[in-house]
mmCIF file of C-alpha atoms in Angstrom:
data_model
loop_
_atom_site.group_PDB
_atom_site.id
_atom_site.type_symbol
_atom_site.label_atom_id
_atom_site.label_comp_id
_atom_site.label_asym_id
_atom_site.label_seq_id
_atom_site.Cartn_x
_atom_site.Cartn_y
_atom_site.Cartn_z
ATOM 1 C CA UNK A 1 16.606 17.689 25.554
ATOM 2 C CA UNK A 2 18.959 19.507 22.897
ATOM 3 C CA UNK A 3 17.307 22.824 22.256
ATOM 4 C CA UNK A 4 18.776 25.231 19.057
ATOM 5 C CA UNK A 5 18.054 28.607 18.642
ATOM 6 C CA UNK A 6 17.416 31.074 21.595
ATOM 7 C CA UNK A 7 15.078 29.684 24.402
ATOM 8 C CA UNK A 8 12.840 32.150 26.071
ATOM 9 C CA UNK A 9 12.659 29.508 28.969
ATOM 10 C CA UNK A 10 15.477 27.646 30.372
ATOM 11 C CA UNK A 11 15.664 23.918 29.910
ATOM 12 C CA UNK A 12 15.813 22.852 33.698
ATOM 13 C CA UNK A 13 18.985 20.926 33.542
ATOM 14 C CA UNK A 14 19.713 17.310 36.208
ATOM 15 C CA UNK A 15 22.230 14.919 36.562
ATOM 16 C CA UNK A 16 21.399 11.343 35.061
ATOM 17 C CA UNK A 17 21.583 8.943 38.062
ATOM 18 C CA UNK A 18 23.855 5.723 37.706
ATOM 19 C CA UNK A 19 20.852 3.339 39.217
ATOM 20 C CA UNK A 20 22.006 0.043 40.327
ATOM 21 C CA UNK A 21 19.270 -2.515 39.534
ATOM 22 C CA UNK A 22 18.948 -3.762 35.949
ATOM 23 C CA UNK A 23 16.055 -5.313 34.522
ATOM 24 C CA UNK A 24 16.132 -6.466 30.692
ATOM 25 C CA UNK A 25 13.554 -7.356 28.396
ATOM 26 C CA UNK A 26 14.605 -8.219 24.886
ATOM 27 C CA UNK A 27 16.464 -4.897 23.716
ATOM 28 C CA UNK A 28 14.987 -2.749 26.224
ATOM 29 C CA UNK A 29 17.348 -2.036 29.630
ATOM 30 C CA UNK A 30 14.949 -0.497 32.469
ATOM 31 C CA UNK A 31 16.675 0.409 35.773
ATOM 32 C CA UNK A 32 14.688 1.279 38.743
ATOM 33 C CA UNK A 33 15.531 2.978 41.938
ATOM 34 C CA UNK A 34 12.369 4.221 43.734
ATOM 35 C CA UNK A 35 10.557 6.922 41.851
ATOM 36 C CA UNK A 36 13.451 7.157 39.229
ATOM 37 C CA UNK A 37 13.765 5.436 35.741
ATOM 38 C CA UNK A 38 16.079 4.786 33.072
ATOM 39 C CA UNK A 39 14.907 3.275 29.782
ATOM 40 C CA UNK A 40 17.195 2.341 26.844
ATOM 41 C CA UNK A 41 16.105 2.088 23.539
ATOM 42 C CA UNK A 42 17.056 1.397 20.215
ATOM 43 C CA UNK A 43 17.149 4.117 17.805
ATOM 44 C CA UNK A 44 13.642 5.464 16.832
ATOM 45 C CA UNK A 45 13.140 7.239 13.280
ATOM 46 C CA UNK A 46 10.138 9.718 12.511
ATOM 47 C CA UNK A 47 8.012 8.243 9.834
ATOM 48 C CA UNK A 48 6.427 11.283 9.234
ATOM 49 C CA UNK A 49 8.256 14.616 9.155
ATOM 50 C CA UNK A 50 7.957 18.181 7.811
ATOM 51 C CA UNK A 51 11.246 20.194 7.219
ATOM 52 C CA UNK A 52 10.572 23.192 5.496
ATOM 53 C CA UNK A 53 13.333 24.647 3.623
ATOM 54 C CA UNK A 54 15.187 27.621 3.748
ATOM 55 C CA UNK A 55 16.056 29.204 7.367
ATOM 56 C CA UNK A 56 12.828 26.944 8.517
ATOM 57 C CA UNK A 57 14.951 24.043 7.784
ATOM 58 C CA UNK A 58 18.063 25.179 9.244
ATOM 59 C CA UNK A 59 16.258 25.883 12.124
ATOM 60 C CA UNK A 60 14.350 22.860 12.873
ATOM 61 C CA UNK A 61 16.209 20.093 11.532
ATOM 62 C CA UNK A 62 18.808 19.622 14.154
ATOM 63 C CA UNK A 63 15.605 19.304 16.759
ATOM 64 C CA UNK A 64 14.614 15.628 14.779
ATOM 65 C CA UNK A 65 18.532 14.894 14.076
ATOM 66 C CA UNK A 66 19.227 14.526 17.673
ATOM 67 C CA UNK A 67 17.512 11.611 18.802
ATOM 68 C CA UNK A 68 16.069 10.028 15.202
ATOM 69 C CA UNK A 69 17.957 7.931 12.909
ATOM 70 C CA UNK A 70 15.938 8.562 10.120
ATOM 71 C CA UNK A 71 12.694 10.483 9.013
ATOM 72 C CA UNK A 72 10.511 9.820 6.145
ATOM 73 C CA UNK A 73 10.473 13.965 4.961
ATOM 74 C CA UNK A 74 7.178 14.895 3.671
ATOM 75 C CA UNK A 75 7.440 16.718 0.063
ATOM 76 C CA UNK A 76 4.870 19.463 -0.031
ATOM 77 C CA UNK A 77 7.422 22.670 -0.045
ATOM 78 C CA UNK A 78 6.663 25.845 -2.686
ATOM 79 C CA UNK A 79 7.172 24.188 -5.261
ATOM 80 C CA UNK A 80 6.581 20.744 -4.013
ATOM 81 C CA UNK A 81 9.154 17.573 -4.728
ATOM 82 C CA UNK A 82 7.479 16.219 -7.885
ATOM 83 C CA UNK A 83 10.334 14.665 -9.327
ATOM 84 C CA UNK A 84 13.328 12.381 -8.498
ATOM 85 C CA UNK A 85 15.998 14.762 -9.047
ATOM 86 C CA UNK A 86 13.956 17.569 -6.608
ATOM 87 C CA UNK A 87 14.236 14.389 -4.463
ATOM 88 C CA UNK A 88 17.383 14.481 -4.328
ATOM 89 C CA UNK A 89 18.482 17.901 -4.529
ATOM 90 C CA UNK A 90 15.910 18.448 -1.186
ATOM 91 C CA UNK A 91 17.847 15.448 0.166
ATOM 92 C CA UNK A 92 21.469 17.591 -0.300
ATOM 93 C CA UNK A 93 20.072 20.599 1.556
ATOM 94 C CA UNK A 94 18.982 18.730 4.304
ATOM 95 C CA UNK A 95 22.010 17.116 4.883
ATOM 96 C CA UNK A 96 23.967 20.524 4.504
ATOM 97 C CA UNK A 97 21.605 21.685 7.426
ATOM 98 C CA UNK A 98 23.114 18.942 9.406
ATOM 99 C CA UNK A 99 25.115 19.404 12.790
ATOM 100 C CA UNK A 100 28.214 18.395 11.649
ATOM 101 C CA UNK A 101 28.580 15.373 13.938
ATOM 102 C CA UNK A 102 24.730 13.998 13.046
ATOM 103 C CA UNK A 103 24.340 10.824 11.335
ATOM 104 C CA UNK A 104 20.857 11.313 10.532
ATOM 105 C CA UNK A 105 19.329 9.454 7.269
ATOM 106 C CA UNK A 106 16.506 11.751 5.633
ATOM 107 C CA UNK A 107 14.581 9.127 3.569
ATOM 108 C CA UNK A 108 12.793 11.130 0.886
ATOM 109 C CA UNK A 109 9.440 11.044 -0.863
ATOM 110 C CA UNK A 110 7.530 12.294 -3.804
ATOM 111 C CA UNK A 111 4.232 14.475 -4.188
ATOM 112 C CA UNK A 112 1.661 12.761 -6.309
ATOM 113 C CA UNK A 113 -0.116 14.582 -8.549
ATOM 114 C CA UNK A 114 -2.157 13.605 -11.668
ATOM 115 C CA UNK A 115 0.294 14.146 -14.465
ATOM 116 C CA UNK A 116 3.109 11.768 -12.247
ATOM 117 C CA UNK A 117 4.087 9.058 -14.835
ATOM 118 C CA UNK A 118 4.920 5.712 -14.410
ATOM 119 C CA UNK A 119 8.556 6.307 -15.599
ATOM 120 C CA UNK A 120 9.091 8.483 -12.948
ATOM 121 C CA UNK A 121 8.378 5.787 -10.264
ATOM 122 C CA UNK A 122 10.820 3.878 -11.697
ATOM 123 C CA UNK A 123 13.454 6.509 -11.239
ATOM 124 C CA UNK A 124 12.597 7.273 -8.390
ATOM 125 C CA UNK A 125 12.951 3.276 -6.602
ATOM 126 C CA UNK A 126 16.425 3.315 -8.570
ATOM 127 C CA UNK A 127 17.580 6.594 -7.647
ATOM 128 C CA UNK A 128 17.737 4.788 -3.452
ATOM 129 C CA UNK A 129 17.075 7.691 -2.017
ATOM 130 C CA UNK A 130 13.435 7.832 -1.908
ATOM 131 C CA UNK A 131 11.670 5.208 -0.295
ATOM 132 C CA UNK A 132 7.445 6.294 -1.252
ATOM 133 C CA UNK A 133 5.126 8.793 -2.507
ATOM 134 C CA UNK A 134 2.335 10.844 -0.654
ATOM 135 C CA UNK A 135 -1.175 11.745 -1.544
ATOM 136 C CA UNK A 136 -2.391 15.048 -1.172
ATOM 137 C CA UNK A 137 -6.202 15.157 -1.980
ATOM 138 C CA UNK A 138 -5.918 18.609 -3.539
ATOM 139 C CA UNK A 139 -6.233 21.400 -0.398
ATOM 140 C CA UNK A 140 -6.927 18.796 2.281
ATOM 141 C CA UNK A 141 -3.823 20.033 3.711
ATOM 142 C CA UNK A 142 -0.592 22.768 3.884
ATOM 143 C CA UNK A 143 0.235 23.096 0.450
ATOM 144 C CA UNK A 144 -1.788 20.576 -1.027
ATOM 145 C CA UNK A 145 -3.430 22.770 -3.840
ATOM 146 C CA UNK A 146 -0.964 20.520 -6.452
ATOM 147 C CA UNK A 147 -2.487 17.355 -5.056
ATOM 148 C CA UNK A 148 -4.423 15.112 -6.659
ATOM 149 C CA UNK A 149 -8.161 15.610 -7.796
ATOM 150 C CA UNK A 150 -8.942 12.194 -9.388
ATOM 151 C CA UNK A 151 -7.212 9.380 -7.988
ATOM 152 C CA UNK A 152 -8.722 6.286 -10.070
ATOM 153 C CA UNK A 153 -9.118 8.462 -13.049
ATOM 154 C CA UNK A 154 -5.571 10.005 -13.709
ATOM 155 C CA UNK A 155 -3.402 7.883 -11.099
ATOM 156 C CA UNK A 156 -4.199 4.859 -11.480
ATOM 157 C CA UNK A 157 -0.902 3.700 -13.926
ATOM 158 C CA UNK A 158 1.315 5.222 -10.876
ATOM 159 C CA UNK A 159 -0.450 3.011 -8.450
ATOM 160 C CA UNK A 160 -0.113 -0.132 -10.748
ATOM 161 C CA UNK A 161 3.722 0.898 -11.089
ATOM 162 C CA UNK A 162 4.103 1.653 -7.296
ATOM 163 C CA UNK A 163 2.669 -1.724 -6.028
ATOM 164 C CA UNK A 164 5.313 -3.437 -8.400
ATOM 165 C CA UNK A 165 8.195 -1.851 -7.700
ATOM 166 C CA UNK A 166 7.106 -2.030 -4.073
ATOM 167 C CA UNK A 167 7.474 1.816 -3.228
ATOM 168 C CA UNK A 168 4.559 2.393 -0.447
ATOM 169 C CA UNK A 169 2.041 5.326 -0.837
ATOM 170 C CA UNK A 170 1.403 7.293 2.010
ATOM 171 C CA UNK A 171 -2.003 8.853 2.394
ATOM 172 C CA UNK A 172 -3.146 11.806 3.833
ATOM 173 C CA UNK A 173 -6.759 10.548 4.972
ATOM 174 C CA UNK A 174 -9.352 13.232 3.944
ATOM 175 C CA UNK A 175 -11.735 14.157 1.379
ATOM 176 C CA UNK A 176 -11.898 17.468 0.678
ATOM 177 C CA UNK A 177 -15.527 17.807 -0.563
ATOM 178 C CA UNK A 178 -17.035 20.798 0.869
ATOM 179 C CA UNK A 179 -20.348 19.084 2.010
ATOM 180 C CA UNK A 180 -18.861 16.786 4.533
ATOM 181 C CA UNK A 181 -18.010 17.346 8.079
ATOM 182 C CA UNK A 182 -14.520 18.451 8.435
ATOM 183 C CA UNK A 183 -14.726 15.859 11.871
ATOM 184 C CA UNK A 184 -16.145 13.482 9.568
ATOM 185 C CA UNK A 185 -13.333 13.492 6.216
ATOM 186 C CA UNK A 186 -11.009 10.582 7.622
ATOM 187 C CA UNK A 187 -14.334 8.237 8.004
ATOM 188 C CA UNK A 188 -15.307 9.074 4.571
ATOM 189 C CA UNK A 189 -12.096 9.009 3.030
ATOM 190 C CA UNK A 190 -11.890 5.392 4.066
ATOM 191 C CA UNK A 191 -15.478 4.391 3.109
ATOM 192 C CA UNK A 192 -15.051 5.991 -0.620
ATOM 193 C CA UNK A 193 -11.101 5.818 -1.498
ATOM 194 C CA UNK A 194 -9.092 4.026 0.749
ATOM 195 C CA UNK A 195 -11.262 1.219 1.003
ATOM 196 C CA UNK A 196 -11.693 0.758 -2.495
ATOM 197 C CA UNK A 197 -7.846 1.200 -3.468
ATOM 198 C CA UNK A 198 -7.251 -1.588 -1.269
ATOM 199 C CA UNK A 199 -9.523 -3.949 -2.850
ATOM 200 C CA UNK A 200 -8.390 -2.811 -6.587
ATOM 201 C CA UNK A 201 -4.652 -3.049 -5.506
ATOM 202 C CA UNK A 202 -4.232 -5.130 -2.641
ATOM 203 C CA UNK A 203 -0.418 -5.717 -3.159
ATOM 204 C CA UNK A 204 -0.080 -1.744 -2.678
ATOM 205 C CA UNK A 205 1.811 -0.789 -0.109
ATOM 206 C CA UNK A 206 -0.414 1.812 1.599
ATOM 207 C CA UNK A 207 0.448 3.936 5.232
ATOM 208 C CA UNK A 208 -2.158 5.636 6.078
ATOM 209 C CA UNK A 209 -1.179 8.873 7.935
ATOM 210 C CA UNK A 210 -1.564 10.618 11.493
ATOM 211 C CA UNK A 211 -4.756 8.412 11.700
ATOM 212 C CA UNK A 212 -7.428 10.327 13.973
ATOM 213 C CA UNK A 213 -10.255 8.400 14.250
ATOM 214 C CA UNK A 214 -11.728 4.767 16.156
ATOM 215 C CA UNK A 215 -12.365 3.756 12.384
ATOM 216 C CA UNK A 216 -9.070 4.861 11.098
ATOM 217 C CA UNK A 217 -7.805 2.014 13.543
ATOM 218 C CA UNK A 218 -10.404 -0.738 12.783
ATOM 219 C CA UNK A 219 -9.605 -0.095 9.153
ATOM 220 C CA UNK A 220 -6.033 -0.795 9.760
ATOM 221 C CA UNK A 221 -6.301 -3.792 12.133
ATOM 222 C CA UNK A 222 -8.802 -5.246 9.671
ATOM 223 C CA UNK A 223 -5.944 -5.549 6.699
ATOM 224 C CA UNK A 224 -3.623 -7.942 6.181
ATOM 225 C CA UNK A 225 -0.047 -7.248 8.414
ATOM 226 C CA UNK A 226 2.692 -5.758 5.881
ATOM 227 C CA UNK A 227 -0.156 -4.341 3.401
ATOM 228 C CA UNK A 228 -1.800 -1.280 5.204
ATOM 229 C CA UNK A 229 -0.093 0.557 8.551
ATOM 230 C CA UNK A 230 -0.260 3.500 9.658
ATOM 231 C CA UNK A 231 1.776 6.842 11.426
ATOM 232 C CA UNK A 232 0.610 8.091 14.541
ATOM 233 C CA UNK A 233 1.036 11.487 16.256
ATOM 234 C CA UNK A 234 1.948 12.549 19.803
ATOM 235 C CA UNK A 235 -0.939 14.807 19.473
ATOM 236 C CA UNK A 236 -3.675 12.646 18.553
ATOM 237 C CA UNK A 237 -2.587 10.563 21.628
ATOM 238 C CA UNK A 238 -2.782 13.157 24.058
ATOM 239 C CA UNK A 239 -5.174 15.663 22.697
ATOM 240 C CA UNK A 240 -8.807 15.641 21.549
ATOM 241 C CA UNK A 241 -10.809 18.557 20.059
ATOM 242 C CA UNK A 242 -11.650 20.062 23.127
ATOM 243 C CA UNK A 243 -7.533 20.779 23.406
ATOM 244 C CA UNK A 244 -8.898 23.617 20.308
ATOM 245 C CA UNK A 245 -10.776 25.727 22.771
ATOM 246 C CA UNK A 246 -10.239 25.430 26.211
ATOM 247 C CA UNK A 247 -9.245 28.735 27.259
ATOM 248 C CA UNK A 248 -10.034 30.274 24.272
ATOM 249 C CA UNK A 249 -8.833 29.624 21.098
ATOM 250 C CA UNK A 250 -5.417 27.810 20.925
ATOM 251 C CA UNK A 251 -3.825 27.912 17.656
ATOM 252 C CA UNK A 252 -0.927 25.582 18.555
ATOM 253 C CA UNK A 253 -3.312 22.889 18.889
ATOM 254 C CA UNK A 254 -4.981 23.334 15.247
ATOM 255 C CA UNK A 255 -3.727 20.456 12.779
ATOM 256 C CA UNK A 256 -4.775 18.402 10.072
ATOM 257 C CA UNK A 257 -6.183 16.478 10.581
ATOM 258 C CA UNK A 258 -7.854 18.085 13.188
ATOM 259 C CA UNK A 259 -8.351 16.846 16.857
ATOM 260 C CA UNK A 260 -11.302 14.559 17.355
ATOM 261 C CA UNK A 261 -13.536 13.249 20.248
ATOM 262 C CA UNK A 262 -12.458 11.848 23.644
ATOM 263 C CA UNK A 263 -13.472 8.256 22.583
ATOM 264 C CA UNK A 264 -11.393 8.523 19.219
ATOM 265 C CA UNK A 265 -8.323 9.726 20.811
ATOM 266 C CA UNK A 266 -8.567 6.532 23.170
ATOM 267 C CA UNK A 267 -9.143 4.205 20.481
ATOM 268 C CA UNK A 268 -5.912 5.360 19.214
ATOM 269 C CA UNK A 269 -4.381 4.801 22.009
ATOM 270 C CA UNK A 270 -5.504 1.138 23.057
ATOM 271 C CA UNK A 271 -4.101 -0.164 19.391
ATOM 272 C CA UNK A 272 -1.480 2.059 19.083
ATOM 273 C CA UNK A 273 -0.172 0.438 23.254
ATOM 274 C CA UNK A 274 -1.247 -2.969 22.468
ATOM 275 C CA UNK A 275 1.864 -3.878 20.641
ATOM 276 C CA UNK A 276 -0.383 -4.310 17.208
ATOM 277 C CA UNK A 277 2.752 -3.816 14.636
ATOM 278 C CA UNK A 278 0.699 -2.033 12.298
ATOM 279 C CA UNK A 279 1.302 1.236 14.001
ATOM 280 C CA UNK A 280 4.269 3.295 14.161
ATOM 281 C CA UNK A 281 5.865 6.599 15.264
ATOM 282 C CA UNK A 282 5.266 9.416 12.704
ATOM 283 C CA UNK A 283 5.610 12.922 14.477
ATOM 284 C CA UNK A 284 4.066 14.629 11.500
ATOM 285 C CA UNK A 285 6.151 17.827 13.279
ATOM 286 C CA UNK A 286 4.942 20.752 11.464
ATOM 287 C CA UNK A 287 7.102 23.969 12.005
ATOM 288 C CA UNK A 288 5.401 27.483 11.114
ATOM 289 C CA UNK A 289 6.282 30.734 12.726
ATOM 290 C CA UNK A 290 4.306 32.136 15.644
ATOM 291 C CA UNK A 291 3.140 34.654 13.579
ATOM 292 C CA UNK A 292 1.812 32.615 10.807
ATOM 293 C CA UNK A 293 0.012 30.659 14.037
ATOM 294 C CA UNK A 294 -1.602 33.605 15.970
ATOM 295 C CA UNK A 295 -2.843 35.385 13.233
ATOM 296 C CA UNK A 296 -6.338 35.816 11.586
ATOM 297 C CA UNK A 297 -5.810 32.804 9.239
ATOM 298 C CA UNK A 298 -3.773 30.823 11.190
ATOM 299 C CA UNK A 299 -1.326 27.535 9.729
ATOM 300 C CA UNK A 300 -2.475 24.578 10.419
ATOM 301 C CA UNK A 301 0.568 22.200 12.229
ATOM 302 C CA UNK A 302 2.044 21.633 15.790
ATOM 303 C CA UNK A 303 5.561 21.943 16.343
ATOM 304 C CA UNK A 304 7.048 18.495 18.343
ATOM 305 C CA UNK A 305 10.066 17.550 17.325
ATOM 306 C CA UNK A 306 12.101 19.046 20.411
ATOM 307 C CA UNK A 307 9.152 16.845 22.974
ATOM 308 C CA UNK A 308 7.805 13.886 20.743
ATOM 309 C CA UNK A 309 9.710 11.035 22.520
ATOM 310 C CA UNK A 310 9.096 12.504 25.783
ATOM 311 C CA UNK A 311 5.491 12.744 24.785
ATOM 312 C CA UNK A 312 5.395 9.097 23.134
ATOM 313 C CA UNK A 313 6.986 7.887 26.418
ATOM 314 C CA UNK A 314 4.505 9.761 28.776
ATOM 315 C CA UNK A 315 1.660 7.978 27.064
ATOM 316 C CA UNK A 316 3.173 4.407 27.227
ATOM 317 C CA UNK A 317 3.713 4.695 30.796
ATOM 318 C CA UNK A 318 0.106 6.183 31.769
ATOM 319 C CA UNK A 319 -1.154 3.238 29.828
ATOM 320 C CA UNK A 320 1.365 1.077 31.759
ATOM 321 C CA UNK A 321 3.114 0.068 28.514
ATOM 322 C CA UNK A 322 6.669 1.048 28.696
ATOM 323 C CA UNK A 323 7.576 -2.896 27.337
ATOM 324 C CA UNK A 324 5.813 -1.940 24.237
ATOM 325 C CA UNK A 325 7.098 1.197 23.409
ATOM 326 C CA UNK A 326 10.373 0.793 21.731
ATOM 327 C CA UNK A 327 8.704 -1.762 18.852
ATOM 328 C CA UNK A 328 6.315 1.398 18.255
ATOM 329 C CA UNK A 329 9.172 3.925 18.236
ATOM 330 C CA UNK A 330 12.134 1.670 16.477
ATOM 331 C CA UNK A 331 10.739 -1.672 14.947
ATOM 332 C CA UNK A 332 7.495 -1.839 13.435
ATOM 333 C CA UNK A 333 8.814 1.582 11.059
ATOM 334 C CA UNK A 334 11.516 -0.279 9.798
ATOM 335 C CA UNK A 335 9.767 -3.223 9.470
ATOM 336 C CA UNK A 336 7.142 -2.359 7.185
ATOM 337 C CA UNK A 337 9.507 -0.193 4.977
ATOM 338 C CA UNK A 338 11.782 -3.502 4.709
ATOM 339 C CA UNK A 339 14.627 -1.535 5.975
ATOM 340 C CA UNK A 340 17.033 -2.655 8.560
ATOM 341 C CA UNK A 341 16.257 -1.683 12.511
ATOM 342 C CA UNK A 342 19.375 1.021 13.842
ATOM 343 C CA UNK A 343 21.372 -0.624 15.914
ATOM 344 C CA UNK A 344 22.600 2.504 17.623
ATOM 345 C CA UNK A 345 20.458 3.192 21.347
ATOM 346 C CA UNK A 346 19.110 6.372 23.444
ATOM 347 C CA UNK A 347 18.320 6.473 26.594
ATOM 348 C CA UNK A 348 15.090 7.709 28.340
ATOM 349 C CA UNK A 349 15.665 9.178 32.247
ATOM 350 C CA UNK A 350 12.481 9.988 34.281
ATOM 351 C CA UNK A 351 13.790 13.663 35.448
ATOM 352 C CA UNK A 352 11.238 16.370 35.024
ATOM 353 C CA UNK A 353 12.428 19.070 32.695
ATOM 354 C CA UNK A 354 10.337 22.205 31.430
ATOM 355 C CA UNK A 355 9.470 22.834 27.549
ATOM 356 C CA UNK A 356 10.674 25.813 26.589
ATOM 357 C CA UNK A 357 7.677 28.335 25.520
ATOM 358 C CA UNK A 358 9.106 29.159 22.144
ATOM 359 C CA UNK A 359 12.374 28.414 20.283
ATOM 360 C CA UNK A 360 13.769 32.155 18.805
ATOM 361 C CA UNK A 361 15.638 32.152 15.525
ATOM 362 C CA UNK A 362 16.519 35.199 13.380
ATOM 363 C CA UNK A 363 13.520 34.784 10.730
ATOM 364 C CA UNK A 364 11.103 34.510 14.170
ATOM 365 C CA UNK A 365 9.640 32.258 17.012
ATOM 366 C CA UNK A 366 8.538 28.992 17.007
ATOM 367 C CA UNK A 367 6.361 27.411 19.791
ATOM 368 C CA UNK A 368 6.593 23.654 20.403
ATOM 369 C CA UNK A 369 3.937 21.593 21.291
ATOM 370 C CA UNK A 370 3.317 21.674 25.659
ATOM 371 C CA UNK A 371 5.408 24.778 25.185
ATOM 372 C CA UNK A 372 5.931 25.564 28.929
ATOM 373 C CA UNK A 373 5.032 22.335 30.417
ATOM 374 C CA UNK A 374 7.343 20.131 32.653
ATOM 375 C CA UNK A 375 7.496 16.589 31.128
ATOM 376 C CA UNK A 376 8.506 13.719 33.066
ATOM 377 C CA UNK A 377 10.692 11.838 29.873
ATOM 378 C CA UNK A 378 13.845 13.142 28.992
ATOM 379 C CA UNK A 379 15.956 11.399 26.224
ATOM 380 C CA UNK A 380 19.643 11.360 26.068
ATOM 381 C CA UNK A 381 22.143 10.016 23.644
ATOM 382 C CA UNK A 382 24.144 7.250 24.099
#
């Protein structure tokens, strides 16, 4: 694993073996020798990415750029990416942040909020460099206070606009009202927004993101394939809310959505290993400092860029999967966005290597997600 910045832990470093027995299936190349694996790949891309700006982005980028092809980049900066041309300025400094030899393809979206017009929908699908628009219900999330308070009352036009130029609209799946459960928001989002948008516009385009919940996954397997998908996160496959407080409390594991039950976090993980195309790889890798993490208000957002294929592989193989995993990582993306698949590969090598426990840049820390862990997956370019 590629690590930038100064690691307080080594990255244990091993030799790739050149194994001798080849199995394929479709695109997928799996060689076996006893108790070690190789797995190629094509390509994945992040459908679901935060960047920061600034020194954050500097910092982080080049963790996502070196095994994803592309990355749908969430908007919500200070001030957030309202318009086509902050689209595409964003776009310029993230490819300035670049290694030099990277080929990486940020795909780059919009912040909805209710004064967004029509016209600027339009600009936006001709501009070809933004490929959908996210909903923030106003302070469901980080920087979300611009978000929208009234969907069917002031957004409506947008929506009408989006579902015919075909631009997708990615939710963030929580209400914000006070009075319900903050366990209970993604449930009730679905019940009184989602459910309803579908049914007004059904030719919308809708992903719905870093689902957390066993109704969050019924919803999506009960629409129509191509209509409604939806992102999921290497945390919400391998952690549920008890991840929050074991130990004390564990600010590294606090995201929004936040961690649910046992039985949720397996739901998740039955569709998401079943090879239902609906579901795809969105990191939603959310870099804040360690200071803005261990603090009295902490950010909400784990950090797993630098371990989320490792992590995506570990729970493919526990759910003895492995065949299905590279249509989750590097098909069913593409093929709801109507993009081509990359034809470029990586490879995956079973040979244990050790997180580091934070990443040290001149601004501060950052601490990954299984900071300090040893993880089984390592991936590779080809």
């Amino acid at each position: 694993m590629l690590a930038f910045g100064t690691i307080k832990t080594p990255v244990l470093s091993f030799k790739v073996l050149k194994l001798p027995y080849s199995k394929i299936e479709g695109s997928r190349q799996l060689k076996c020798k006893a108790s070690k694996m190789e797995l190629t790949i094509t390509q994945p891309d992040d459908w679901h990415l935060h960047l920061r700006d600034g020194e954050l982005l500097q910092a982080v980028v080049p963790h996502s750029a070196s095994f994803f092809g592309r990355a749908i980049v969430m908007p919500n900066l200070k001030p957030p990416i309202t318009s086509t041309a902050a689209a595409v300025a964003y776009r310029e400094s993230i490819l300035k942040a670049l290694p030099a030899d990277s080929d990486f393809s940020p795909l780059m979206t919009l912040y909805l909020t209710d004064t967004t017009s029509p016209r600027e929908i339009k600009l936006a699908r001709e501009s070809g460099v933004v490929f959908a628009v996210k909903l923030y219900p106003a302070g469901a999330t980080t920087n979300s206070q611009d978000g929208v308070t009234d969907l069917f009352g002031k957004c409506l036009p947008v929506l009408e606009e989006m579902a015919g130029q075909n631009m997708p609209l990615l939710v963030h799946g929580e209400v914000t009202d006070p009075n319900v459960d903050v366990f209970d928001r993604e449930k009730v989002f679905i019940d009184t927004i989602l459910q309803p948008l579908i049914q007004r516009l059904p030719q919308l385009k809708v992903v719905m993101e870093h689902i957390t919940t066993m109704e969050a996954v019924r919803f999506v397997e009960s629409c129509s394939y191509g209509s409604v998908a939806a992102t999921v996160t290497p945390q919400h496959l391998l952690l549920n809310r008890n991840a929050i407080f074991q130990g004390g409390l564990q600010p590294h594991n606090y995201c929004l959505p936040v961690l649910k039950r046992e039985i949720h976090r397996q739901a998740i993980v039955s569709a998401v290993t079943s090879g239902n195309k609906k579901f795809f790889l969105g990191t939603d890798s959310a870099p804040h400092e360690k200071r803005r993490k261990e603090c009295a208000c902490g950010c909400a957002g784990i950090y797993n860029a630098p371990v989320a294929i490792s992590l995506y592989a570990k729970v493919f193989e526990e759910a003895g999967a492995l065949d299905k995993l590279e249509a989750f990582t590097s098909f069913n993306g593409p093929d709801f966005y109507g993009l081509p698949r990359n034809t470029s590969k990586i490879k995956l090598t079973r040979t244990p290597w050790k997180v580091p426990e934070s990443f040290s840049f001149s601004f501060g820390d950052i601490v990954p997600m299984s900071a300090g862990e040893t993880l089984e997956w390592q991936p590779s370019s080809i």
